[in-house]
Short mmCIF file of C-alpha atoms in Angstrom, two decimals:
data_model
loop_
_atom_site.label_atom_id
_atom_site.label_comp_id
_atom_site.label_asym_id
_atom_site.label_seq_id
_atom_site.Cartn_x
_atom_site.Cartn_y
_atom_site.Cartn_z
CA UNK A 208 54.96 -31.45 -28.15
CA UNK A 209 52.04 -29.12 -28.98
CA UNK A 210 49.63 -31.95 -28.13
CA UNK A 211 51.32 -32.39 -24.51
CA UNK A 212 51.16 -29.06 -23.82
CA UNK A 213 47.42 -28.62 -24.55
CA UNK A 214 46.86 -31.58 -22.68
CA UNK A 215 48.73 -30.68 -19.50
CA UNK A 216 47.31 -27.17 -19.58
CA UNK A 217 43.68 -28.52 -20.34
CA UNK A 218 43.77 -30.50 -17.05
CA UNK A 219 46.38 -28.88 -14.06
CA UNK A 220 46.85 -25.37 -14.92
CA UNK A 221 43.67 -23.75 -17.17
CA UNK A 222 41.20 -26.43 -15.32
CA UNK A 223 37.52 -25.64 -16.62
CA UNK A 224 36.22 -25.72 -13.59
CA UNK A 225 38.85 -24.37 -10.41
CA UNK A 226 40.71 -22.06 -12.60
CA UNK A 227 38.03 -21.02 -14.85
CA UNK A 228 34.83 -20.88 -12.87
CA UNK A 229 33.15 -22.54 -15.41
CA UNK A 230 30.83 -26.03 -15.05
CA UNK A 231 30.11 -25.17 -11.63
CA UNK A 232 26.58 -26.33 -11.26
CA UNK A 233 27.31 -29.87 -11.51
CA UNK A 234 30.56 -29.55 -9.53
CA UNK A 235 28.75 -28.66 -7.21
CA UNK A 236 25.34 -30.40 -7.95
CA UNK A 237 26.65 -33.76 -8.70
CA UNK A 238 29.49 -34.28 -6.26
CA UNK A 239 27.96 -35.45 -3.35
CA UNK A 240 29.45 -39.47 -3.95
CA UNK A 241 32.15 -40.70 -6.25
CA UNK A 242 29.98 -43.00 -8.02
CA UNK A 243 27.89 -40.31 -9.36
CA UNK A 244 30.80 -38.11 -10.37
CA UNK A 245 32.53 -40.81 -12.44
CA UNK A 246 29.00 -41.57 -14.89
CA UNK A 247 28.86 -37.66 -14.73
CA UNK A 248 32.66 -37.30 -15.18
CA UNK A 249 32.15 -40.03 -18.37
CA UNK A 250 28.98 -37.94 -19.99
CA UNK A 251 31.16 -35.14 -19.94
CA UNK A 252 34.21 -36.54 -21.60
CA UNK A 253 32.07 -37.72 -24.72
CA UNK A 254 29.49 -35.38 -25.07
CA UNK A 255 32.35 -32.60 -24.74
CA UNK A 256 34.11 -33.86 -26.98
CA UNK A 257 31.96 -34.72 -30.00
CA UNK A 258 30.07 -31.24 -29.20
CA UNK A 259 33.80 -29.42 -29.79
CA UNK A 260 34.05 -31.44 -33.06
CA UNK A 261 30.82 -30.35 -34.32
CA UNK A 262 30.97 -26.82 -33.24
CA UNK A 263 34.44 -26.50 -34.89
CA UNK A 264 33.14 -27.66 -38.08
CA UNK A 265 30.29 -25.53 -38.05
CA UNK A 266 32.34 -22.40 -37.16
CA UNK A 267 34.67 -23.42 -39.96
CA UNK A 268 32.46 -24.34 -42.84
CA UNK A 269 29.28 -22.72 -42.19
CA UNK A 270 29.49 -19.15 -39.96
CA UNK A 271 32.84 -18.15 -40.95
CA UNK A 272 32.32 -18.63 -45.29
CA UNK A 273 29.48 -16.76 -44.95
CA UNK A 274 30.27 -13.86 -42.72
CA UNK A 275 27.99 -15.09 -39.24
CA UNK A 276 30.34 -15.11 -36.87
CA UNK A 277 27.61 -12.81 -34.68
CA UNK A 278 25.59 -15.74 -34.44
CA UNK A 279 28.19 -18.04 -32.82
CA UNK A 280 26.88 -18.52 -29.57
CA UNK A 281 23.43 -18.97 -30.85
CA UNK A 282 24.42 -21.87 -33.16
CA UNK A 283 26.69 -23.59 -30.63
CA UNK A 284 24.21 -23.24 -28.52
CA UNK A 285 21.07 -25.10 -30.78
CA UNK A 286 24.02 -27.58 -32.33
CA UNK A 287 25.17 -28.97 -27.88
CA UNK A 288 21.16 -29.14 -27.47
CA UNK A 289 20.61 -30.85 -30.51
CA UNK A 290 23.74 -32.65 -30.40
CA UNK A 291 22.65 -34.05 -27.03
CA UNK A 292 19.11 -35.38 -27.87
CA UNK A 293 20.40 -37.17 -30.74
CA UNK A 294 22.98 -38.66 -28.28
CA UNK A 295 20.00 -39.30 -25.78
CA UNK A 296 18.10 -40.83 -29.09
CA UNK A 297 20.51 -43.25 -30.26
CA UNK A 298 21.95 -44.61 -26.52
CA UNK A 299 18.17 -45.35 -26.08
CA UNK A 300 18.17 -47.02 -29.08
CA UNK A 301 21.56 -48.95 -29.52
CA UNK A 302 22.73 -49.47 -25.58
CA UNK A 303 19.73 -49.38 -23.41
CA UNK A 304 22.61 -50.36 -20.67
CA UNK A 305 24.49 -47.22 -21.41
CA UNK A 306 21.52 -44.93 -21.59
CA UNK A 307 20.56 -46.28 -18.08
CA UNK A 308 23.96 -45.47 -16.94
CA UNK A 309 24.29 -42.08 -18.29
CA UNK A 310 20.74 -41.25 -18.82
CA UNK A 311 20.41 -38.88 -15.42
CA UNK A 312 23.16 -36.73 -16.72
CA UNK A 313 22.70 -36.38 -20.44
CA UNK A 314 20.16 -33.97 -19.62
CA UNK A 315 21.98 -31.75 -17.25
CA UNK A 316 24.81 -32.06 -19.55
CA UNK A 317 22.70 -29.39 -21.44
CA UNK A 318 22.99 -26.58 -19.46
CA UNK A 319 26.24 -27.25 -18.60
CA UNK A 320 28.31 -23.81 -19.61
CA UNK A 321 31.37 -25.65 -19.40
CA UNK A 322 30.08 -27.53 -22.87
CA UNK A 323 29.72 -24.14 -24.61
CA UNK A 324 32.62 -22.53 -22.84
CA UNK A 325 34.98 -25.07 -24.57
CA UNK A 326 33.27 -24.36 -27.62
CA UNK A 327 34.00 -21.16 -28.25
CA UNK A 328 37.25 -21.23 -26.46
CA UNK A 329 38.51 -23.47 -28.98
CA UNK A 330 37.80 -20.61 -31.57
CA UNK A 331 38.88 -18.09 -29.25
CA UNK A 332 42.34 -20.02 -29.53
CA UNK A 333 42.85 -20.51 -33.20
CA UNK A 334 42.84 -24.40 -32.52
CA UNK A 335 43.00 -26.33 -35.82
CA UNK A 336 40.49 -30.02 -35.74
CA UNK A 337 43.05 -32.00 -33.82
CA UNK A 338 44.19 -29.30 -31.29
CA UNK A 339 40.21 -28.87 -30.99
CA UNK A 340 39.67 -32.62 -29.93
CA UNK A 341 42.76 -32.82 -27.80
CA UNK A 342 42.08 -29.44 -25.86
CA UNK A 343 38.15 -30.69 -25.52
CA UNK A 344 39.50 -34.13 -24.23
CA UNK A 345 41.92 -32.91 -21.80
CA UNK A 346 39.21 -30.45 -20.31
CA UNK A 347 37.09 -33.38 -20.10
CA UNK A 348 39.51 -35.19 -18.20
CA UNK A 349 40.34 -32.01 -16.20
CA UNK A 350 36.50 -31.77 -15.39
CA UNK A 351 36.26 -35.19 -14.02
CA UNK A 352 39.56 -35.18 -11.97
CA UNK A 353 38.19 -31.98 -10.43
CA UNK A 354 34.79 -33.72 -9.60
CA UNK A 355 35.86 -37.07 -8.47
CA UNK A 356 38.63 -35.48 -5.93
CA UNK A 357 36.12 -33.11 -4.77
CA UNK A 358 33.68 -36.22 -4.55
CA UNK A 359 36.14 -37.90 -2.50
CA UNK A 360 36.58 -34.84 0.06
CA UNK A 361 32.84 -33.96 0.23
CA UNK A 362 32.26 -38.41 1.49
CA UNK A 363 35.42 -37.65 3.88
CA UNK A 364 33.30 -34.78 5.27
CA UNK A 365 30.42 -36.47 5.71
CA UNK A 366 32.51 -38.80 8.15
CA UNK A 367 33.71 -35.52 10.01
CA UNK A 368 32.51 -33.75 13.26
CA UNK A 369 32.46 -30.19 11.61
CA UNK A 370 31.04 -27.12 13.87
CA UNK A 371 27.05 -26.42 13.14
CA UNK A 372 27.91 -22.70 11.53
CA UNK A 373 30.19 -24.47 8.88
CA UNK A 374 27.37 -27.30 7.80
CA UNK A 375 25.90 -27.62 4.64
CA UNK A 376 27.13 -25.34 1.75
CA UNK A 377 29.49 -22.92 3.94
CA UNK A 378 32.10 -26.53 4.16
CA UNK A 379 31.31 -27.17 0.76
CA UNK A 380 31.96 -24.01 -0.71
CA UNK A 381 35.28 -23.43 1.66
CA UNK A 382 36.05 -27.05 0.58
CA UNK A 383 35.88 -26.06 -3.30
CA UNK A 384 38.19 -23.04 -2.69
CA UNK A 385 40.92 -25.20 -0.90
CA UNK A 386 40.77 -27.43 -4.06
CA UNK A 387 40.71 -24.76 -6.35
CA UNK A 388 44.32 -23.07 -4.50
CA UNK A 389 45.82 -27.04 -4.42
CA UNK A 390 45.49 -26.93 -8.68
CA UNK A 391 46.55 -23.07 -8.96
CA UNK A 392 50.24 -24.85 -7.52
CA UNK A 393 50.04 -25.93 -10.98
CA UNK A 394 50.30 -22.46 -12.31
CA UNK A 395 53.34 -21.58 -15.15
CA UNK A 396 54.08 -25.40 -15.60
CA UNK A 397 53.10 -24.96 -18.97
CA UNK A 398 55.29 -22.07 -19.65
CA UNK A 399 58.13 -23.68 -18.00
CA UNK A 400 57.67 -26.48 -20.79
CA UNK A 401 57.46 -24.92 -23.21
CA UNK A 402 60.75 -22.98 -22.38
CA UNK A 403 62.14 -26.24 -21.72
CA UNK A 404 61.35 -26.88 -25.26
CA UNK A 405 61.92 -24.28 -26.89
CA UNK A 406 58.21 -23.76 -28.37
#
């Protein structure tokens, strides 16, 4: 039930993007057609992931043993880098398909805070290996929900009549905050489940 909750919570009510504020350049960047936001949405879900996995092990086995948790935001920071070019490597390598499809967002995937705010969130949390891969899954999934629905509103605008003073990134930005209220009806589902529960 654990698992449910995490994953429920990951991708309504804590959403890494609308109720975190984190992940915002591409949301914003990269969500001008749907098309764009799913290969961005799908870069996401696996770098994400993987990234969490290694981050998690290297927080367990190397920084905690030996006392450097002060260097934990350095490390995850060279390990999603790293982690990334070696993805970048090996797509090139073994799929050239793939690497065409994803290859304009592996690199913006990067510099994408939302990678190393899951990262250390995870910690933050006290998430065991499994918890860690279902909590970076779910935000994954929360991430591209987010970006494909505000895809779909930003082509619907582009088919609307909207005053000159609201053009550009005022309707976008206004647009983003309507989302971001629509996912905060979300808000204390979790806690209602897990009273439900009993957990």
């Amino acid at each position: 039930m654990e698992y449910i909750l995490i994953f429920i919570s990951a991708i309504f009510v804590n959403n890494i993007v609308l109720a975190q504020f984190l992940g915002i350049c591409p949301f914003l960047g990269v969500s001008k057609k749907i098309d764009t936001s799913l290969g961005m949405s799908a870069a996401v879900a696996f770098v994400l992931t993987l990234a969490t996995v290694v981050t998690w092990l290297v927080q367990t086995y190397v920084l905690t043993p030996y006392g450097l948790e002060y260097l934990q935001t350095i490390a995850f920071i060279l390990v999603i880098a790293s982690h990334v070019q070696m993805v970048e490597i090996v797509l090139k390598k073994v799929s050239p398909a793939l690497y065409q499809a994803l290859g304009i967002f592996l690199p913006l995937i990067t510099t994408n805070c939302a990678v190393l705010g899951v990262a250390i969130l995870v910690i933050q949390k006290d998430y065991n290996l499994a918890q860690s891969i279902m909590y970076a899954f779910s935000t994954a999934l929360g991430f591209g929900l987010a970006l494909t629905v505000f895809a779909g509103m930003r082509e619907q605008l582009e088919l609307t009549n909207i005053p000159k003073g609201m053009r550009g990134m005022a309707i976008v930005l206004i647009s983003a905050g309507l989302l971001s209220l629509a996912f905060m009806g979300f808000s204390g589902v979790d806690g209602g489940l897990r009273n439900l529960f009993g957990l």
